[in-house]
Short mmCIF file of C-alpha atoms in Angstrom, two decimals:
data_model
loop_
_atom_site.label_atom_id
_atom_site.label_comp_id
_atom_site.label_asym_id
_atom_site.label_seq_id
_atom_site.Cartn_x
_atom_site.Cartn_y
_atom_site.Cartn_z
CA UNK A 1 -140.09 -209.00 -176.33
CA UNK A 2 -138.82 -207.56 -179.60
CA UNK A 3 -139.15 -208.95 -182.99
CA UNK A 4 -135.56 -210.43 -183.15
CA UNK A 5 -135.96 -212.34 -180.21
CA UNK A 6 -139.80 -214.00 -181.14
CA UNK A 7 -137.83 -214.77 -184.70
CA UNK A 8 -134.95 -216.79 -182.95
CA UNK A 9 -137.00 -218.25 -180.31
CA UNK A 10 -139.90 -219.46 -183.09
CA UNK A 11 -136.76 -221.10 -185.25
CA UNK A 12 -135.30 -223.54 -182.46
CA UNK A 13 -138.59 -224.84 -180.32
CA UNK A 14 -138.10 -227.12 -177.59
CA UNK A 15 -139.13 -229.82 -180.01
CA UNK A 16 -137.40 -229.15 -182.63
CA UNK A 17 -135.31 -232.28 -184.72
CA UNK A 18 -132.02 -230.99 -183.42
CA UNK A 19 -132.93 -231.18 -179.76
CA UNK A 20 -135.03 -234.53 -180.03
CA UNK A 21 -131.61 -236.02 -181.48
CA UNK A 22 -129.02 -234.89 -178.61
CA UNK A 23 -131.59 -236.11 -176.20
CA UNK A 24 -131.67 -239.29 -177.81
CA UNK A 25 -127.62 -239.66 -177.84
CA UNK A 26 -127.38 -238.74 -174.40
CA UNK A 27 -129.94 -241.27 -173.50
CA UNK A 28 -128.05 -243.82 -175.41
CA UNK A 29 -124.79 -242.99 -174.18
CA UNK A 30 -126.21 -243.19 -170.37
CA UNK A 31 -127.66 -246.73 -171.17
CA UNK A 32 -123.99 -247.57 -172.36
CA UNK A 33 -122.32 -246.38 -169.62
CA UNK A 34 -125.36 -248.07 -167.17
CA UNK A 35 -124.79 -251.46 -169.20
CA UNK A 36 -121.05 -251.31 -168.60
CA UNK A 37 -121.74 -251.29 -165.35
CA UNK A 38 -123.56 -253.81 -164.97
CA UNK A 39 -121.78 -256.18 -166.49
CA UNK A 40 -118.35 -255.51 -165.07
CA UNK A 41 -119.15 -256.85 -162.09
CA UNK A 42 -120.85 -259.76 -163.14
CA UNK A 43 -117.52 -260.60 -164.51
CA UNK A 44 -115.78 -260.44 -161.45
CA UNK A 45 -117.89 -261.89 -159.33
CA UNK A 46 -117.81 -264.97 -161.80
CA UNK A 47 -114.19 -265.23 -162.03
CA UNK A 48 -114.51 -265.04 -158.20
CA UNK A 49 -117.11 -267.78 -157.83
CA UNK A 50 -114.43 -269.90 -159.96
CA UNK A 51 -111.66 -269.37 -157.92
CA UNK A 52 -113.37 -270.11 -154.71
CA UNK A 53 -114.60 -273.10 -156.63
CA UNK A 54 -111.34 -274.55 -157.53
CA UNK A 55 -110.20 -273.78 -154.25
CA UNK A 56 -112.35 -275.52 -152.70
CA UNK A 57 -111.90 -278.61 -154.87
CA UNK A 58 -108.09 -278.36 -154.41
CA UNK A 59 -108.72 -278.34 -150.67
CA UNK A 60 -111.05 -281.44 -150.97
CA UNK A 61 -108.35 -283.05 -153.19
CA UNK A 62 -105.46 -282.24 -150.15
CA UNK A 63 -107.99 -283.36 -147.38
CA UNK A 64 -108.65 -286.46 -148.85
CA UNK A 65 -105.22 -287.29 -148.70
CA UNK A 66 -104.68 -286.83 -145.36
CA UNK A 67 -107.51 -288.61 -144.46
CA UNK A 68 -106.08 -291.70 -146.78
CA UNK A 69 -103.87 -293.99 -143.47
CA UNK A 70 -100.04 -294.02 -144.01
CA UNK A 71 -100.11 -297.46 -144.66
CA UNK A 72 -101.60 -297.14 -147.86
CA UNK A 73 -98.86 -295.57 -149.41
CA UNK A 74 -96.13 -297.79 -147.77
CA UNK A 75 -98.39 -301.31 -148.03
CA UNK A 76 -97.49 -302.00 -144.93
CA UNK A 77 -100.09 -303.54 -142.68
CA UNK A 78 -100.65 -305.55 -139.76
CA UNK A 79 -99.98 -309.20 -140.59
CA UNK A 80 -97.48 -308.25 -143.09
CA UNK A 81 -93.92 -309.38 -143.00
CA UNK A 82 -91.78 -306.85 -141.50
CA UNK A 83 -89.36 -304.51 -143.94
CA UNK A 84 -85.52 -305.38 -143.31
CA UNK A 85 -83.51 -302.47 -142.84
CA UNK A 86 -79.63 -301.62 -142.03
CA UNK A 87 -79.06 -298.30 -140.34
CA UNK A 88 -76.65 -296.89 -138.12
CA UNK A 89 -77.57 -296.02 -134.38
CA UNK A 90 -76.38 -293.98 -131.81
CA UNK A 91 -72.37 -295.04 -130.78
CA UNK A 92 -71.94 -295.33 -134.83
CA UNK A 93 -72.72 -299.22 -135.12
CA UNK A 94 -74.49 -301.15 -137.82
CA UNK A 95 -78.40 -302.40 -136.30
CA UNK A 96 -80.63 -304.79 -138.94
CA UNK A 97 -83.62 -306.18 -138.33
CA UNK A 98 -82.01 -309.64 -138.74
CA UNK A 99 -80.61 -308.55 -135.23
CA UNK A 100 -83.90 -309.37 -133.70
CA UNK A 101 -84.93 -312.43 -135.44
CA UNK A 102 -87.22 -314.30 -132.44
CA UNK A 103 -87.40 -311.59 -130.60
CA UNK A 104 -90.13 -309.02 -130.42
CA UNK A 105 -89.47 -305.54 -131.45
CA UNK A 106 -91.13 -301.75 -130.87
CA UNK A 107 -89.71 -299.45 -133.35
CA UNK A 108 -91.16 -295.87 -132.72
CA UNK A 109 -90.68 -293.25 -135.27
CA UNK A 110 -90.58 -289.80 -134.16
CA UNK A 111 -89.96 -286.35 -136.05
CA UNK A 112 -87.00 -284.58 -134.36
CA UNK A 113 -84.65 -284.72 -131.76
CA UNK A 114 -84.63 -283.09 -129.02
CA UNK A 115 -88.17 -281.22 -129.26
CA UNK A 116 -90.55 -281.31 -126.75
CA UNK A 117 -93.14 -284.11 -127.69
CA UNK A 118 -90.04 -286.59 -129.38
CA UNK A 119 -88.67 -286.09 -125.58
CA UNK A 120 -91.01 -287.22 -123.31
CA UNK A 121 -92.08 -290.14 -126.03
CA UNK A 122 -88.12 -290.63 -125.96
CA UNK A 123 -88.11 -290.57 -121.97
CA UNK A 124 -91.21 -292.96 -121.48
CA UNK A 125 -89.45 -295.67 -123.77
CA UNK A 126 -86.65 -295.38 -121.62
CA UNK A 127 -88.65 -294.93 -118.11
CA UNK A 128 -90.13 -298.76 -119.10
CA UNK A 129 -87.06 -300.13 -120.92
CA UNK A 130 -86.86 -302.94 -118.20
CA UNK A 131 -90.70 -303.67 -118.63
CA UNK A 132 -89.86 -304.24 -122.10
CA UNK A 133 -86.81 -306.31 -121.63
CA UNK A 134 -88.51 -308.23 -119.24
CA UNK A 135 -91.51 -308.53 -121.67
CA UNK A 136 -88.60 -309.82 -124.42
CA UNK A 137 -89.39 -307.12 -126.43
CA UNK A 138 -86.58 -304.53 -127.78
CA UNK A 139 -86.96 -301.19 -128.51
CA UNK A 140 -85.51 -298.80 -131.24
CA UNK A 141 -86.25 -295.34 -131.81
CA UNK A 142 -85.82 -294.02 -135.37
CA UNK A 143 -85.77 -290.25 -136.88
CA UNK A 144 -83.96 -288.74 -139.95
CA UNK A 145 -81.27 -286.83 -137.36
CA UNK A 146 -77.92 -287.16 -138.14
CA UNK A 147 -75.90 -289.55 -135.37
CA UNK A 148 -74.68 -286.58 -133.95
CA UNK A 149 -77.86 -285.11 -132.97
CA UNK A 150 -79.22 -288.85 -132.07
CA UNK A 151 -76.16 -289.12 -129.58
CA UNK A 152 -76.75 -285.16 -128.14
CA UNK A 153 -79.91 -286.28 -127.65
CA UNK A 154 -79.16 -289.25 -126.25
CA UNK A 155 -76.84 -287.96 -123.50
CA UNK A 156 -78.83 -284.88 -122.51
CA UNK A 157 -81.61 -286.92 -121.51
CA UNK A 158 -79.77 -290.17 -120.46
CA UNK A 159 -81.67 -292.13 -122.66
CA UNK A 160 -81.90 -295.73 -122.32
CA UNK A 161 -83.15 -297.02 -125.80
CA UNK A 162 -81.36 -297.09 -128.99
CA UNK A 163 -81.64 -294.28 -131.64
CA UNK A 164 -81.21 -295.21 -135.24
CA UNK A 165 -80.75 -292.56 -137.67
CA UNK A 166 -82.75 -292.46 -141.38
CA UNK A 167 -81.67 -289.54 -143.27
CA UNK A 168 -82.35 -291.72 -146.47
CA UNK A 169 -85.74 -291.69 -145.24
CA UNK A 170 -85.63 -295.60 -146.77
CA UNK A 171 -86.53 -297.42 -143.69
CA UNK A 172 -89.71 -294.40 -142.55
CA UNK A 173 -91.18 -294.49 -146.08
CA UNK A 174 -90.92 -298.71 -145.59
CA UNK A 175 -92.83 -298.65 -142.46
CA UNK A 176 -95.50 -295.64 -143.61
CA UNK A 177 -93.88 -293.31 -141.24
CA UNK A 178 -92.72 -290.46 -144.10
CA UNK A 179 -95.45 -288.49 -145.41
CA UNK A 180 -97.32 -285.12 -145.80
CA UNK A 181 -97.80 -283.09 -142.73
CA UNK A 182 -99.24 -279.30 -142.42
CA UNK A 183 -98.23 -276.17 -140.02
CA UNK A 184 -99.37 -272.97 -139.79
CA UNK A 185 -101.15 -273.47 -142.95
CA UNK A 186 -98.54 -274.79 -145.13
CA UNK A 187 -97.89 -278.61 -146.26
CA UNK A 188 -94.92 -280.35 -146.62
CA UNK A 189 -93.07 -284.34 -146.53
CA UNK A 190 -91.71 -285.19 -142.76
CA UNK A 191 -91.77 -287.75 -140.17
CA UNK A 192 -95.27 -288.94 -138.99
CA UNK A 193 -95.06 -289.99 -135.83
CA UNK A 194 -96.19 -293.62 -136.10
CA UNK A 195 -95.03 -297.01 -133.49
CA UNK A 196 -94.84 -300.54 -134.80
CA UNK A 197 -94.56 -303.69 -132.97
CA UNK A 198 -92.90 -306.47 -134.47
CA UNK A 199 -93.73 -309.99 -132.95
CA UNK A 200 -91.40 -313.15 -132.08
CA UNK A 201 -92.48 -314.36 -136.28
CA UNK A 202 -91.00 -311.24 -137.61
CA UNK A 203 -94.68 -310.18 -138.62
CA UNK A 204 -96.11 -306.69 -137.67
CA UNK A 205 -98.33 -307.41 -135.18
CA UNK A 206 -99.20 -304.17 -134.30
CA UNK A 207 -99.32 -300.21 -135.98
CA UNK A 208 -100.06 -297.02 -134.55
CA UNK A 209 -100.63 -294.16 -136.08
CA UNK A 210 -100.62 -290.29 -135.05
CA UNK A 211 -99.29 -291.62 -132.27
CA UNK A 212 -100.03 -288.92 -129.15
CA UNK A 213 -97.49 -289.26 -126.47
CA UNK A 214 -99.30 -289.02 -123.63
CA UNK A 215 -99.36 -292.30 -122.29
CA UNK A 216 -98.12 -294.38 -125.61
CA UNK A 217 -95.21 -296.36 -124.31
CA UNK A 218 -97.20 -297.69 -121.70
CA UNK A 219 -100.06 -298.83 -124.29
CA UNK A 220 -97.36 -300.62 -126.72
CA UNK A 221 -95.40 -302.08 -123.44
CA UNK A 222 -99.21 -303.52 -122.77
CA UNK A 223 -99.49 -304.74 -126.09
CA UNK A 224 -95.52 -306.55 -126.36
CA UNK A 225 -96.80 -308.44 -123.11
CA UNK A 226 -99.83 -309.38 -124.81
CA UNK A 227 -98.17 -311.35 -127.57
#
C-alpha cells in the first residue's frame, strides 16, 4: 500500500465522529419510519372498532323497535273501544263503523292487492263468508289501494268480502296496522298485516298480529263464533 493511501485511510477510521453520527441519523430515521408504522394502523383499526360499535348500537336501537307490538304505538288493545272510521269501499260507497253497531266485525288489514299472500288471505275470507254471516259476524278487508285496484282485485278473484280503501293511512295507523317493515335489508313505513275482531259491544275483542295466512280466516271465524 503506498503512503497516500495509509494517510487517507488513517484520517477517516471506521470510528471516526463523522461515521458514528450518520449511523446514528439513520438509526433514528428507521425508528421514525418503524413508529409511523405502527401507529397508523392502530388508528384505523380504532376508528374501525368505533364504527362497528355504533353500528351495532344502531342495529340494537332498530331491533328493539321491531320487537316493540304495533299496538303500542297505536294504543290500541284488546278491551279497548274500537276506532270509528269512514272510508270508501269497493263499488265507491261510504262504510263507518257505526254501520255495524251490534254486530260483530273482522276487519283484516293486508299490504297490497293483488299479491300472492293478500290473495289467498283475500280468498279464505271469502271461501268462509257464509260461516261468518252465519256466525253474525261481518267482514271488511282494508289496504291503502286506490278503489280501482280494490275493485280489479275484487273481480279477478270473485271476491266475496268488502274492500275498503285507506290511502290516508288514518284508519291502519288507528288500529296499529301502519308501521316499519324491512326487505332485502332495507326499512321502510307500510301495511303490517294485522286482523281485529270487533265484538257485538263495539269493543276489540280480539288482535292479531303478523298475521300468517296459512290457515288465519279459519282461526278468527273460530274466534267470531266464540263470542
Amino acid at each position: 500500500m503506498s503512503k497516500k493511501s495509509q494517510t487517507k485511510s488513517s484520517k477517516r477510521p471506521s470510528g471516526s465522529p463523522t461515521a458514528k453520527k450518520k449511523t446514528l441519523k439513520t438509526r433514528a430515521s428507521s425508528q421514525t419510519r418503524s413508529a409511523k408504522t405502527q401507529r397508523t394502523p392502530a388508528s384505523k383499526s380504532t376508528a374501525s372498532l368505533a364504527k362497528a360499535g355504533s353500528h351495532k348500537t344502531a342495529s340494537k336501537q332498530l331491533n328493539s323497535s321491531k320487537s316493540a307490538p304495533a299496538s303500542s304505538k297505536s294504543g290500541l288493545a284488546e278491551g279497548h273501544k274500537a276506532p270509528a272510521f269512514r272510508l270508501l269501499r269497493d263499488g265507491g260507497d261510504v262504510v263507518t263503523l257505526a254501520d255495524y253497531a251490534g254486530q260483530k266485525l273482522v276487519l283484516f288489514f293486508y299490504p297490497r292487492a293483488d299479491t300472492p299472500g293478500c290473495t289467498r288471505e283475500a280468498i279464505d275470507f271469502t271461501r268462509l263468508a257464509s260461516a261468518f254471516a252465519a256466525a253474525g259476524t261481518a267482514v271488511l278487508g282494508i289496504s291503502a289501494d286506490p278503489l280501482k285496484a280494490q275493485e280489479k282485485f275484487r273481480d279477478k278473484h270473485s271476491l266475496g268480502v268488502a274492500l275498503l280503501s285507506d290511502e290516508q293511512h288514518e284508519m291502519l295507523e288507528a288500529y296499529g296496522a301502519w308501521g316499519e317493515k324491512s326487505m332485502y335489508g332495507k326499512t321502510f313505513l307500510g301495511i303490517l298485516r294485522t286482523t281485529i275482531l270487533v265484538g257485538a259491544d263495539g269493543k276489540v275483542a280480539k288482535i292479531w298480529r303478523n298475521v300468517r295466512v296459512d290457515g288465519h280466516a279459519d282461526a278468527v271465524l273460530e274466534a267470531a263464533r266464540s263470542l
